[in-house]
PDB file of C-alpha atoms in Angstrom:
ATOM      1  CA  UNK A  31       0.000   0.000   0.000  1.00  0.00           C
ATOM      2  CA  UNK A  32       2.896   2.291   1.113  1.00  0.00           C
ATOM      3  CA  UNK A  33       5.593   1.424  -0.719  1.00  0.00           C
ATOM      4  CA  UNK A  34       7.852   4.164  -3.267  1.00  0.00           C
ATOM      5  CA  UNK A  35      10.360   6.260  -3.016  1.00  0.00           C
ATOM      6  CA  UNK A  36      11.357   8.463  -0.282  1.00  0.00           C
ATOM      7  CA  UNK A  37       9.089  11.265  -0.740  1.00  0.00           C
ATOM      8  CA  UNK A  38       6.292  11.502  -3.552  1.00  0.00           C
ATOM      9  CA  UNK A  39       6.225  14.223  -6.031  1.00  0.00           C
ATOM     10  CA  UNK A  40       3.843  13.300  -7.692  1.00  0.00           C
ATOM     11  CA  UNK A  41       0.657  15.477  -5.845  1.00  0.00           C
ATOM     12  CA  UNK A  42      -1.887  12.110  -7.259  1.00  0.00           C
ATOM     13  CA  UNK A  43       0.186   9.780  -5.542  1.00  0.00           C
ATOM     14  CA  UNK A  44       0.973  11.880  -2.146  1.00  0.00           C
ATOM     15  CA  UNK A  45      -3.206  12.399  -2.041  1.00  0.00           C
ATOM     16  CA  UNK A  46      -3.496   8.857  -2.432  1.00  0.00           C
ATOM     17  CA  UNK A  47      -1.141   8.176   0.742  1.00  0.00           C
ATOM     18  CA  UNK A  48      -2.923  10.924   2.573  1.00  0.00           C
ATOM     19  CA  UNK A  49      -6.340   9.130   2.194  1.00  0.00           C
ATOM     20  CA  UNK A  50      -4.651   5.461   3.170  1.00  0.00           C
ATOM     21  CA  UNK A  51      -3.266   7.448   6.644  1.00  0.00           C
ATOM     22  CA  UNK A  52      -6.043   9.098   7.547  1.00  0.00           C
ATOM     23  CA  UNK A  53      -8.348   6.963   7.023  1.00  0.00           C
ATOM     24  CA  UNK A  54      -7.183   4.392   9.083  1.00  0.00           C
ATOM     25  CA  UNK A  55      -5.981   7.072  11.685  1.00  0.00           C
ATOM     26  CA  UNK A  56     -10.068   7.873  11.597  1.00  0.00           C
ATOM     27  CA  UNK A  57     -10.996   3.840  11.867  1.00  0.00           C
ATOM     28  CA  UNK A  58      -8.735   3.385  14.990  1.00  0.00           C
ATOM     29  CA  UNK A  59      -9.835   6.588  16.858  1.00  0.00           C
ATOM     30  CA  UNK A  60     -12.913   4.698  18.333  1.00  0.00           C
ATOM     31  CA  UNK A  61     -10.768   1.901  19.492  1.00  0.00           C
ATOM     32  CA  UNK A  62      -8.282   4.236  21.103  1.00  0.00           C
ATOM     33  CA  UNK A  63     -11.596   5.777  22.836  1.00  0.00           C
ATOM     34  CA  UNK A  64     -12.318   1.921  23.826  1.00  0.00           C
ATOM     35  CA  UNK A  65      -9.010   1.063  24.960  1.00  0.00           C
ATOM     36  CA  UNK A  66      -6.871   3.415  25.769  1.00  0.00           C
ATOM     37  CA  UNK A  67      -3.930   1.447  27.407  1.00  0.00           C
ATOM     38  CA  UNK A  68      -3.355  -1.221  24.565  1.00  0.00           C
ATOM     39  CA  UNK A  69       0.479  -0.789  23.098  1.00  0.00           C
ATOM     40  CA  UNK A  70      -0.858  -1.965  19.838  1.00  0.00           C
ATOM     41  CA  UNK A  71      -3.047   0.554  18.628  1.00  0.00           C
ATOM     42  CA  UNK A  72      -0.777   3.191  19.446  1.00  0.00           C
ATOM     43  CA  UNK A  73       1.930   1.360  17.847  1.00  0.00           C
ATOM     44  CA  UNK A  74       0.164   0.780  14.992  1.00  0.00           C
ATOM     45  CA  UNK A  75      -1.068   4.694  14.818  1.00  0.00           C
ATOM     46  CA  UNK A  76       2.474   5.912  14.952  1.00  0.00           C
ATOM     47  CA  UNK A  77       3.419   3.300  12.157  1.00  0.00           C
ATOM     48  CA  UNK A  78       1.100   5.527  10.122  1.00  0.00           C
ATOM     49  CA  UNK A  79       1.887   8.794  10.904  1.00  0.00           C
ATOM     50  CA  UNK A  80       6.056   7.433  10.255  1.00  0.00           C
ATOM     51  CA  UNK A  81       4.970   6.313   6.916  1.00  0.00           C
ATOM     52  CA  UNK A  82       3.478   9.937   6.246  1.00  0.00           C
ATOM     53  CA  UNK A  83       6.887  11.177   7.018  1.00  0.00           C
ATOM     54  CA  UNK A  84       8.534   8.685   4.858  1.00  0.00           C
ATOM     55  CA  UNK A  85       6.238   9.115   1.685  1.00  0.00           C
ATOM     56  CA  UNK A  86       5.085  12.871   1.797  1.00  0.00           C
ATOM     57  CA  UNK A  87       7.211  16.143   1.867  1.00  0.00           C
ATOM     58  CA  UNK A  88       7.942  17.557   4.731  1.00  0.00           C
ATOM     59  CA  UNK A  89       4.732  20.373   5.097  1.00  0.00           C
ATOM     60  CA  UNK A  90       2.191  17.927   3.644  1.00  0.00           C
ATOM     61  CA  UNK A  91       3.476  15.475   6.534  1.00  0.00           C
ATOM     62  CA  UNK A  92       3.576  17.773   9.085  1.00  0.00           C
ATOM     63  CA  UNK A  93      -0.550  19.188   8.406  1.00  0.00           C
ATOM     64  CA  UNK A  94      -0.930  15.494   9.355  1.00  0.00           C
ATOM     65  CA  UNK A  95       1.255  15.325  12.352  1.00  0.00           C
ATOM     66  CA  UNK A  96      -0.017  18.385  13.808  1.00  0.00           C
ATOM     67  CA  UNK A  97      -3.873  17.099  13.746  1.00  0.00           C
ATOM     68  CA  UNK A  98      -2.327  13.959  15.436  1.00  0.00           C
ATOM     69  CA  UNK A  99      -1.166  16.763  18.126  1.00  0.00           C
ATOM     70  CA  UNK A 100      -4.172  18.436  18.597  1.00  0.00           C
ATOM     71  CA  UNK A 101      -6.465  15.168  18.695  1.00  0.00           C
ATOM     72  CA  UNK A 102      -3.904  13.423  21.453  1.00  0.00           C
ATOM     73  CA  UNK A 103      -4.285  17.187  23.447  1.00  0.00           C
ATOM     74  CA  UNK A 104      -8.162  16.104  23.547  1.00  0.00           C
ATOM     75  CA  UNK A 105      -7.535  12.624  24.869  1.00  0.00           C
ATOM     76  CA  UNK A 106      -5.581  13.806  27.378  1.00  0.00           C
ATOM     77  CA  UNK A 107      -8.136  15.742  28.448  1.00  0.00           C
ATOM     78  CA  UNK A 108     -10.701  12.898  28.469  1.00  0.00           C
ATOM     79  CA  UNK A 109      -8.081  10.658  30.784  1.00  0.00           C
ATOM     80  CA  UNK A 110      -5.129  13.112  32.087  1.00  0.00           C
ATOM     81  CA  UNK A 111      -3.348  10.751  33.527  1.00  0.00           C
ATOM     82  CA  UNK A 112      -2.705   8.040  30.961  1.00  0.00           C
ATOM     83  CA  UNK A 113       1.235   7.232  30.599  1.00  0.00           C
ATOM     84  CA  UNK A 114       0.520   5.649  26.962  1.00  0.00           C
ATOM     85  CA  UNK A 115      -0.750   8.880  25.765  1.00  0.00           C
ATOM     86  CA  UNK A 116       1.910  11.057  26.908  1.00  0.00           C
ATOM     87  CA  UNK A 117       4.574   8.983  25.672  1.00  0.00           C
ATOM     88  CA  UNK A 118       3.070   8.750  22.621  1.00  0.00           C
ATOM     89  CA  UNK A 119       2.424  13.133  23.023  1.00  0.00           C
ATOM     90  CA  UNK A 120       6.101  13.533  23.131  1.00  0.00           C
ATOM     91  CA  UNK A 121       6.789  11.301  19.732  1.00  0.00           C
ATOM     92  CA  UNK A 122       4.224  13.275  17.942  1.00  0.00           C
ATOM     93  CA  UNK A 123       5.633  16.841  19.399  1.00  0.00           C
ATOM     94  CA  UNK A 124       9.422  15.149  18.561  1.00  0.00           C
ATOM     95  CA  UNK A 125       8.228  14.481  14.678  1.00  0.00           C
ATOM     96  CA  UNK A 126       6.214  17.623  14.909  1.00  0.00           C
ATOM     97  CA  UNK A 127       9.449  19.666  15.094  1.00  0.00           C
ATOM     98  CA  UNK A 128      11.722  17.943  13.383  1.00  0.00           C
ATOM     99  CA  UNK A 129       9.030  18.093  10.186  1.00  0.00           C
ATOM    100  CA  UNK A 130       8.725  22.290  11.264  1.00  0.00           C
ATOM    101  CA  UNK A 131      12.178  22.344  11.202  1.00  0.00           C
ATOM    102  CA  UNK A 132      12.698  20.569   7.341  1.00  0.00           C
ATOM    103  CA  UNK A 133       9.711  22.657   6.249  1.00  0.00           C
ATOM    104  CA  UNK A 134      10.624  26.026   7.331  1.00  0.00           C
ATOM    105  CA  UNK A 135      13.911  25.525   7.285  1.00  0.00           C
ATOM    106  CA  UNK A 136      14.111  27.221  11.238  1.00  0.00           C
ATOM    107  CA  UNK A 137      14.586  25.704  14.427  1.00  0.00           C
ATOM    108  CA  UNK A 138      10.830  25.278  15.718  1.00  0.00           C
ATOM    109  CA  UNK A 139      11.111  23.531  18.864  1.00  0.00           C
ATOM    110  CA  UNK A 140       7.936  23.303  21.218  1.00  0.00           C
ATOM    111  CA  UNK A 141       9.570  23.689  24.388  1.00  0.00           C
ATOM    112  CA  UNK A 142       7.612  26.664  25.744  1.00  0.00           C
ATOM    113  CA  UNK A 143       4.525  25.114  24.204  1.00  0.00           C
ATOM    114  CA  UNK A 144       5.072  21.839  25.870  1.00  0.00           C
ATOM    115  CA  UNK A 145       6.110  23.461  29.487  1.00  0.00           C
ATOM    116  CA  UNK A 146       2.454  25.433  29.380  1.00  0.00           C
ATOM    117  CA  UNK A 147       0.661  22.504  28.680  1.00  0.00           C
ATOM    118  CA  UNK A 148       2.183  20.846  31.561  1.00  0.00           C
ATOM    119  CA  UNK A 149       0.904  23.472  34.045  1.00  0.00           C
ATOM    120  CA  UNK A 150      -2.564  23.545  32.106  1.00  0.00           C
ATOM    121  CA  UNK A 151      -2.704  19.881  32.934  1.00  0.00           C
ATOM    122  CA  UNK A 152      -1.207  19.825  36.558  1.00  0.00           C
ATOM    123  CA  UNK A 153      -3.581  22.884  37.344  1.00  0.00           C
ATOM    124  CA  UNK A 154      -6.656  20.676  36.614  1.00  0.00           C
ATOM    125  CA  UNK A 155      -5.429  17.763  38.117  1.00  0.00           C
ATOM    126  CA  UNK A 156      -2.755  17.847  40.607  1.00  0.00           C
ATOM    127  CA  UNK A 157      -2.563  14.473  40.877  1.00  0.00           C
ATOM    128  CA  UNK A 158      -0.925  13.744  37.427  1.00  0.00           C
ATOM    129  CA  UNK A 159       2.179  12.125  37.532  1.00  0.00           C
ATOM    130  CA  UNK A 160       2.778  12.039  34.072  1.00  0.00           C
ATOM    131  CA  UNK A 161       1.980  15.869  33.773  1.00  0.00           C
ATOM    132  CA  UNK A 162       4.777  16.893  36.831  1.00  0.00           C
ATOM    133  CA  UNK A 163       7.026  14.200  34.910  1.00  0.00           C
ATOM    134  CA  UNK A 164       7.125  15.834  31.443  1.00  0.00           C
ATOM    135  CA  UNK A 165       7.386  19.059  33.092  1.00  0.00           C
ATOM    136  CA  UNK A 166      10.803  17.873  34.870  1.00  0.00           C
ATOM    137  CA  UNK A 167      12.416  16.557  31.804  1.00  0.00           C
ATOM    138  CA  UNK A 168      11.157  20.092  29.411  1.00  0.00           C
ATOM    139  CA  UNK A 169      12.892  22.718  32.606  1.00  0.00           C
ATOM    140  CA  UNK A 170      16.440  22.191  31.518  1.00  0.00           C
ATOM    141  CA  UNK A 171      15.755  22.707  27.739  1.00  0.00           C
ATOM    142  CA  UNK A 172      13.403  25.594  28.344  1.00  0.00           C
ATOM    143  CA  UNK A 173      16.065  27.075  30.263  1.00  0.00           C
ATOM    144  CA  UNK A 174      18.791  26.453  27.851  1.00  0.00           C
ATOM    145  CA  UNK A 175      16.580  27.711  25.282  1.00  0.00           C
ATOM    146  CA  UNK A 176      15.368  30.788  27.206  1.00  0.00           C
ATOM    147  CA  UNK A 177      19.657  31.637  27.937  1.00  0.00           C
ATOM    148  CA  UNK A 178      18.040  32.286  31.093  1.00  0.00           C
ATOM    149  CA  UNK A 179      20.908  34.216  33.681  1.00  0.00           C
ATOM    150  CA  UNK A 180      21.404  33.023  37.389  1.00  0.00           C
ATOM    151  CA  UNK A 181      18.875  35.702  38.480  1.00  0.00           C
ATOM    152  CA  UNK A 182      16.094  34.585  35.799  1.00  0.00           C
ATOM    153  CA  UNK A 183      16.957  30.659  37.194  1.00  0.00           C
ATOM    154  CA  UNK A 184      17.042  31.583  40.442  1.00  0.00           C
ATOM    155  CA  UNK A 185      13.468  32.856  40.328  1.00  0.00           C
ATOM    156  CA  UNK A 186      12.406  30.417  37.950  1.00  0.00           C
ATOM    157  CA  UNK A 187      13.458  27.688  41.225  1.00  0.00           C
ATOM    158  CA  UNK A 188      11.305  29.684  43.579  1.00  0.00           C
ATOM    159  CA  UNK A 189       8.302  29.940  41.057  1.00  0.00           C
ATOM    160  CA  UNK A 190       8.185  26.072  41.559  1.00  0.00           C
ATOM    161  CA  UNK A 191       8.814  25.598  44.816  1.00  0.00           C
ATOM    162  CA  UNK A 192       5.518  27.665  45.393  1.00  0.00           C
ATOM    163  CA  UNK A 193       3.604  25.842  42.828  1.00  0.00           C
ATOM    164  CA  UNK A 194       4.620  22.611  44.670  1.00  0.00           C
ATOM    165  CA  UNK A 195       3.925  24.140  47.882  1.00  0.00           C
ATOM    166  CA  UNK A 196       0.746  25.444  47.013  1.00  0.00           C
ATOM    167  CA  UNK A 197      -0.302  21.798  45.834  1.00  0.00           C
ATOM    168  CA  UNK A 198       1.120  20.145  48.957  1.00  0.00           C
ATOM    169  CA  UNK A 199      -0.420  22.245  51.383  1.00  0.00           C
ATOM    170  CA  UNK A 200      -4.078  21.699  49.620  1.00  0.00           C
ATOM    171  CA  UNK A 201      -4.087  18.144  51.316  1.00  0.00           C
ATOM    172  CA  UNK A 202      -1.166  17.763  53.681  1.00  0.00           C
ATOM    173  CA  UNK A 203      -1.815  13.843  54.358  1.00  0.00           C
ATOM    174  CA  UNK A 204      -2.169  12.946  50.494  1.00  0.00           C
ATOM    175  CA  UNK A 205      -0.546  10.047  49.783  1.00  0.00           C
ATOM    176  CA  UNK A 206      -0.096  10.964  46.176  1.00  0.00           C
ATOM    177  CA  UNK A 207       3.455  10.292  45.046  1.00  0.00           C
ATOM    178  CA  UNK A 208       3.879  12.521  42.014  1.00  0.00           C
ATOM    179  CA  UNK A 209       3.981  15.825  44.020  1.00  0.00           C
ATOM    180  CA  UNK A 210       6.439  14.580  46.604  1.00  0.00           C
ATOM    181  CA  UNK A 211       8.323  13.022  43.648  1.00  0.00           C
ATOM    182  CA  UNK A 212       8.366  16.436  41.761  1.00  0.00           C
ATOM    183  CA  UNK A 213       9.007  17.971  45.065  1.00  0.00           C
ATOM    184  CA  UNK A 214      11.855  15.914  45.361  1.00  0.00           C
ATOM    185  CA  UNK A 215      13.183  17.045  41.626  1.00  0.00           C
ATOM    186  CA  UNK A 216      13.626  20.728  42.707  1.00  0.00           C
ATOM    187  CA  UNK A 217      15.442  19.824  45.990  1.00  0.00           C
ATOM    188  CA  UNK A 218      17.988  18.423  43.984  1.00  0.00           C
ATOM    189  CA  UNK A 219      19.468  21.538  43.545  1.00  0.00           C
ATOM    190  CA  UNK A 220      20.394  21.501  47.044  1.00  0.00           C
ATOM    191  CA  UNK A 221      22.612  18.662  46.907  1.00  0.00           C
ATOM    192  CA  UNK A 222      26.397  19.209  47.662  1.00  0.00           C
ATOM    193  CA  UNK A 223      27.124  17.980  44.529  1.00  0.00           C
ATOM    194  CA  UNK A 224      26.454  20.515  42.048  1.00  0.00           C
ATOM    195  CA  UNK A 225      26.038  17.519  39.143  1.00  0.00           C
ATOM    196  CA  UNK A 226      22.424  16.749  40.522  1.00  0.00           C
ATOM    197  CA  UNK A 227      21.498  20.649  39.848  1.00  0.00           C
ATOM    198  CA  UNK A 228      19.166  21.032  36.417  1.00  0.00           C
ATOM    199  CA  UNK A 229      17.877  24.740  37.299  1.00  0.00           C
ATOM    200  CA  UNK A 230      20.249  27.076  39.058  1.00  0.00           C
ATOM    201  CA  UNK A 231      23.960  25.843  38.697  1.00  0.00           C
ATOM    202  CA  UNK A 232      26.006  27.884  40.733  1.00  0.00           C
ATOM    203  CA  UNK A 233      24.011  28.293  43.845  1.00  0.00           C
ATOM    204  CA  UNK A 234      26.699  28.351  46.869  1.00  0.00           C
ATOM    205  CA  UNK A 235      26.835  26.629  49.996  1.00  0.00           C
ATOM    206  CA  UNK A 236      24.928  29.225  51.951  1.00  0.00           C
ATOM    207  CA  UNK A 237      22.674  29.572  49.470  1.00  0.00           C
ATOM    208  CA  UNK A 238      21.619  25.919  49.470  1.00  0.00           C
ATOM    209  CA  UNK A 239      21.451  25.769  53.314  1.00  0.00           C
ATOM    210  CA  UNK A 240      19.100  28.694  53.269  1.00  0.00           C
ATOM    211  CA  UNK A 241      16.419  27.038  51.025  1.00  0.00           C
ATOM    212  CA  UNK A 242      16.811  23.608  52.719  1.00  0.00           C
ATOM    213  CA  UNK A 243      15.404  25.460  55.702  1.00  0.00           C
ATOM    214  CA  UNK A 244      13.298  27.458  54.789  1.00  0.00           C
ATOM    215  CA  UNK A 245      12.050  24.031  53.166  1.00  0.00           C
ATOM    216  CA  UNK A 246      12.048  22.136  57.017  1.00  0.00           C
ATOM    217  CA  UNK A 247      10.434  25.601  58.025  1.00  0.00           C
ATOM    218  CA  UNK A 248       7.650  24.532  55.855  1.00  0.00           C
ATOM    219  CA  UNK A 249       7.577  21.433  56.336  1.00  0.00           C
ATOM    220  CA  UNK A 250       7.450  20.733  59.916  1.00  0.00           C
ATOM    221  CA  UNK A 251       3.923  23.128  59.425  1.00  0.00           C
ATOM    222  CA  UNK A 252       2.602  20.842  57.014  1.00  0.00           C
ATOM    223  CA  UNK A 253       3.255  18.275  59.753  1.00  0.00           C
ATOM    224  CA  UNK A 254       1.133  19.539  62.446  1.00  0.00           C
ATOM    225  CA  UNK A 255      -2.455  17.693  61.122  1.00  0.00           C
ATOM    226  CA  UNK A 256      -0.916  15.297  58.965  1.00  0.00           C
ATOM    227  CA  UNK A 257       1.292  13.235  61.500  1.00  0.00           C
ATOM    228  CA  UNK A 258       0.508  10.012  59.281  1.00  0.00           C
ATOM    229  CA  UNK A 259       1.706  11.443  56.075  1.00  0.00           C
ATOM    230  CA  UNK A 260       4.946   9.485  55.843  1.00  0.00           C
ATOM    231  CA  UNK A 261       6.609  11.503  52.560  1.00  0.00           C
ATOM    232  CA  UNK A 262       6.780  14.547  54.729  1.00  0.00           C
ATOM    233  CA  UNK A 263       9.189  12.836  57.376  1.00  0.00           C
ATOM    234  CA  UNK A 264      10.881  11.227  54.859  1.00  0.00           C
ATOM    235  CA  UNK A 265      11.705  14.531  53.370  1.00  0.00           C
ATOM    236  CA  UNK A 266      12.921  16.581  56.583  1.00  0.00           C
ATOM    237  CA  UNK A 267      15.287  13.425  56.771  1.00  0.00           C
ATOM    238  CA  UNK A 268      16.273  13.894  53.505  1.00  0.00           C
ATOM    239  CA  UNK A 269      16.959  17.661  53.684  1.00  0.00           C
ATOM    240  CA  UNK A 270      18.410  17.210  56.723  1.00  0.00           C
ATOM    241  CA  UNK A 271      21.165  14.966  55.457  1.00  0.00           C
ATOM    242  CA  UNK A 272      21.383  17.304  52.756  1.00  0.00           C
ATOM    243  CA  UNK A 273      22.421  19.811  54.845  1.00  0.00           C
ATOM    244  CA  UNK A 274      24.562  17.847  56.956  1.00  0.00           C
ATOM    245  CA  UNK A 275      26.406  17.301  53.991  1.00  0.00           C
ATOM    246  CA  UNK A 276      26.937  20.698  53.519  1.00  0.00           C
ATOM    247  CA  UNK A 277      27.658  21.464  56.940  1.00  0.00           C
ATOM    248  CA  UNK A 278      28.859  19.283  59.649  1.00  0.00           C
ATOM    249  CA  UNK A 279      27.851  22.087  62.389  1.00  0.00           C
ATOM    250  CA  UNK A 280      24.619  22.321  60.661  1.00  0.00           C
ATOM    251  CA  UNK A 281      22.345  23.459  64.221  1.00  0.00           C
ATOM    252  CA  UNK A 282      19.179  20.658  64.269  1.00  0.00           C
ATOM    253  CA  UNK A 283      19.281  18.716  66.715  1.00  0.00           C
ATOM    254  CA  UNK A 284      20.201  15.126  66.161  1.00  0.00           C
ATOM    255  CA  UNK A 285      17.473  14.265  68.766  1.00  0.00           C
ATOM    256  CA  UNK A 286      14.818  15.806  66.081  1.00  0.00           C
ATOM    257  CA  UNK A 287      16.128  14.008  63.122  1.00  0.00           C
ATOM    258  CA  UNK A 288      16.192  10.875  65.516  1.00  0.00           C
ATOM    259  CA  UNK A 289      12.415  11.670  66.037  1.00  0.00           C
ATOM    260  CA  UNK A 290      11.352  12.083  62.096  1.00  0.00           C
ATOM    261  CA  UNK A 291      13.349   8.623  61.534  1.00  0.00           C
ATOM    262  CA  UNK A 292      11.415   6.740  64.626  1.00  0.00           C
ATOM    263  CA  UNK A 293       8.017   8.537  62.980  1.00  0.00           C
ATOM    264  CA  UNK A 294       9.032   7.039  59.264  1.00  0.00           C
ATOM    265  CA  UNK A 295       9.857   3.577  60.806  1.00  0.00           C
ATOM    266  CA  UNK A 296       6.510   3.453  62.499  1.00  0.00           C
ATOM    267  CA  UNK A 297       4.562   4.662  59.259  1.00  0.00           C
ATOM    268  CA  UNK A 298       6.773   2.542  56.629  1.00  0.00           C
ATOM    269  CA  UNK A 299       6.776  -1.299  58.456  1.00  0.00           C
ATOM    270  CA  UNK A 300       7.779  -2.433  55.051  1.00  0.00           C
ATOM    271  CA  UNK A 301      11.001  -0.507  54.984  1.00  0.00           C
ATOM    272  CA  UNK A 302      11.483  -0.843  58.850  1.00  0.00           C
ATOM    273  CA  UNK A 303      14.940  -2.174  58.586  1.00  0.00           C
ATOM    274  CA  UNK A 304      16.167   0.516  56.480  1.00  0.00           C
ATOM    275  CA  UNK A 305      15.385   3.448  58.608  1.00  0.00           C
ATOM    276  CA  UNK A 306      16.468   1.282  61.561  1.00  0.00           C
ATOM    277  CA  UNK A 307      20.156   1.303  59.673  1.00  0.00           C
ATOM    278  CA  UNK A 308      19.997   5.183  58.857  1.00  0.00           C
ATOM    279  CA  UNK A 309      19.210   5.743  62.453  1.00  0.00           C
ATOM    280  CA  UNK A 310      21.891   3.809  63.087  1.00  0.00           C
ATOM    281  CA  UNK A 311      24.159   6.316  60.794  1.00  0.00           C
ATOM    282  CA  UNK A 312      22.974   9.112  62.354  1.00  0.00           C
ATOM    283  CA  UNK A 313      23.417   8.262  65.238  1.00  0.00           C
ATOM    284  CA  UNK A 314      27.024   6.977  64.987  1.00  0.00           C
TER     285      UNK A 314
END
């Protein structure tokens, strides 16, 4: 059905591979709205779309491509939170500006584009790992592609802090994962080692100490109502270490840390035995 040359010339021919594509890209849309988690009709959707970019010059590709964008932007909407679609999102954004690029002949990436969608998504759903996921792996391009200074990074950091704070402190004893996850992201740049850092790069020692307690500030206020929430001691241990890192005389007391560790060993039975051996460490 497919099969010629590299791209088709000949206008009959290229309308004759646009009807095969999108017709069957029509005939498995149903079946995508049926089920939404089998590999094989997304495999078999971005088959299509490839041959499109194999067969048809670059802009006649692309119109398709960017349909294929705008109809996976809908599903989304329909079920936020489903990993197949937005792993098949960022293929079809990939192709989508690679095709820009051949057609206009101009770098025409979709970083900015993506990063907004992100906190379109995250805003009507906090609870979208997926959503705080994609947004993690776009902030190092967008920054790169912004040639964003140390000041314009700096308060690009605290911008997300308080959108992760915000989310946090609207239910303090969630047990959802992906904001503690993404929460643990932006810490990162706290770490002694300045390798781990993917938003400011040269922050210095003090200025690392001073968020990570300004973090436990916050944190130990989440804690009062949501004793049971686990994630929250497991953070203050993990800033605390952090800073300990940074700073053997670092002034909490090693009776409080002890106290967060006991709390985490009580919550987490599963994982008793390793915060038995980091109390341990601490302690020694």
């Amino acid at each position: 059905m497919l099969d010629g040359p590299t791209y088709l010339e000949d206008s009959h021919r290229t309308e004759k591979v646009r009807y095969y594509v999108e017709s069957d890209l029509l005939f498995l849309f149903p079946l995508l709205r049926k089920f939404p988690k089998c590999y094989w009709i997304w495999n078999y959707r971005l088959w299509l779309l490839n041959e499109a970019s194999r067969l048809m010059l670059p802009p006649d590709a692309l119109h398709i491509w960017q349909k294929e964008l705008d109809l996976v932007g809908k599903m989304l909407s329909l079920d936020s939170r489903n990993f197949h679609g937005w792993g098949y999102r960022r293929m079809v954004v990939s192709e989508v500006e690679k095709l820009s690029a051949r057609a206009l002949d101009m770098s025409a990436s979709r970083t900015e584009e993506e990063f907004l969608y992100t906190t379109k998504m995250v805003e009507s759903n906090l609870s979208n790992f997926s959503a705080w996921h994609r947004r993690s792996k776009l902030i190092p391009t967008l920054l790169e592609e912004r040639k964003a200074s140390d000041d314009e990074r700096r308060e690009f950091l605290d911008k997300e802090l308080e959108l992760i704070q915000r989310a946090l402190w609207a239910d303090p004893d969630s047990k959802d994962q992906s904001l503690w996850f993404y929460h643990q992201y932006l810490i990162r740049n706290f770490e002694p080692n300045s390798g781990t850092s993917t938003i400011v790069l040269n922050l210095t020692t003090e200025d690392k100490l001073s968020y990570i307690e300004s973090q436990i500030d916050n944190l130990v206020d989440m804690l009062e109502g949501a004793e049971t929430c686990k994630w929250i001691y497991q953070r203050l241990i993990e800033l605390s270490l952090m800073a300990r890192a940074l700073n053997d005389d670092w002034p909490v007391e090693s009776s409080k840390l002890k106290s967060w560790i006991d709390s985490l060993a009580d919550l987490d039975r599963l994982r008793k035995g390793r915060w038995d051996d980091l109390r341990t460490q601490v302690q020694g």
